[in-house]
Amino acid sequence: MSAEELTVLLILKRYGRMGRYSLSSVSGMGEGVIRRVLSELKVQGGAVRIMRGGGAELTAKGEELLRNMLHGLGIEDIREVNGFFQLFKCECRKCYASLIMRDINEDSVVRLRDIAIKNGSDAILFLKYVCPPQNRFLILKLNNYLDELSIDASRELLNLGNISCDKSVMVVCGSRSYQLIRSLINTVISI
């Protein structure tokens, strides 16, 4: 499964029924790419339903495909988040937070950051949920807690999947959904 397909599935899950033009605008991919991806997803066991009046929507099979794809990559959950814009000094319009099934080694943070930036992110954070007595998100390599910088961002991450002790979280920010999803995938597979 490609970053293009994952991007379309995530957008349809978040926003519901959308036409090609809207999908193109939100994702940052061309309308021709969207048309091809929707066609491929429809053929792949009906992951999307193309509506007569226009637009496409995610089916139950599409949600299952999305879950399986994310788990295959080692991602437990991924969501668009808004509480991180104030943390970064960039012109970021979108941020995605993902709960990672793999442990992020603090010694590899710089290498992983470079992979994320090379693949389209403008900013990235690697965090670990530290349990008792803290119960807080530690920003790896900086050794600061996220709630010291932004309580809103910290609260937003608590809504991700099953946050538990020592879980790793990655937040990527930039301008286009497709670039961020591609960046996220390539970074996660490099952990």
Short mmCIF file of N, CA and C in Angstrom, two decimals, residues 25 66 91 131 158 163:
data_model
loop_
_atom_site.label_atom_id
_atom_site.label_comp_id
_atom_site.label_asym_id
_atom_site.label_seq_id
_atom_site.Cartn_x
_atom_site.Cartn_y
_atom_site.Cartn_z
N SER A 25 -7.42 19.01 -2.90
CA SER A 25 -7.11 20.22 -2.14
C SER A 25 -6.60 19.91 -0.73
N LEU A 66 -7.41 0.15 6.29
CA LEU A 66 -6.63 1.21 6.92
C LEU A 66 -6.00 0.71 8.23
N GLU A 91 5.75 27.51 8.93
CA GLU A 91 4.46 27.84 8.34
C GLU A 91 3.62 26.58 8.18
N CYS A 131 5.42 7.04 32.56
CA CYS A 131 4.42 6.75 33.58
C CYS A 131 4.94 7.05 34.99
N LEU A 158 -3.21 12.70 24.47
CA LEU A 158 -3.83 11.71 25.35
C LEU A 158 -5.05 11.04 24.70
N ILE A 163 -2.84 5.05 24.94
CA ILE A 163 -1.61 5.60 25.53
C ILE A 163 -1.34 4.84 26.82
#
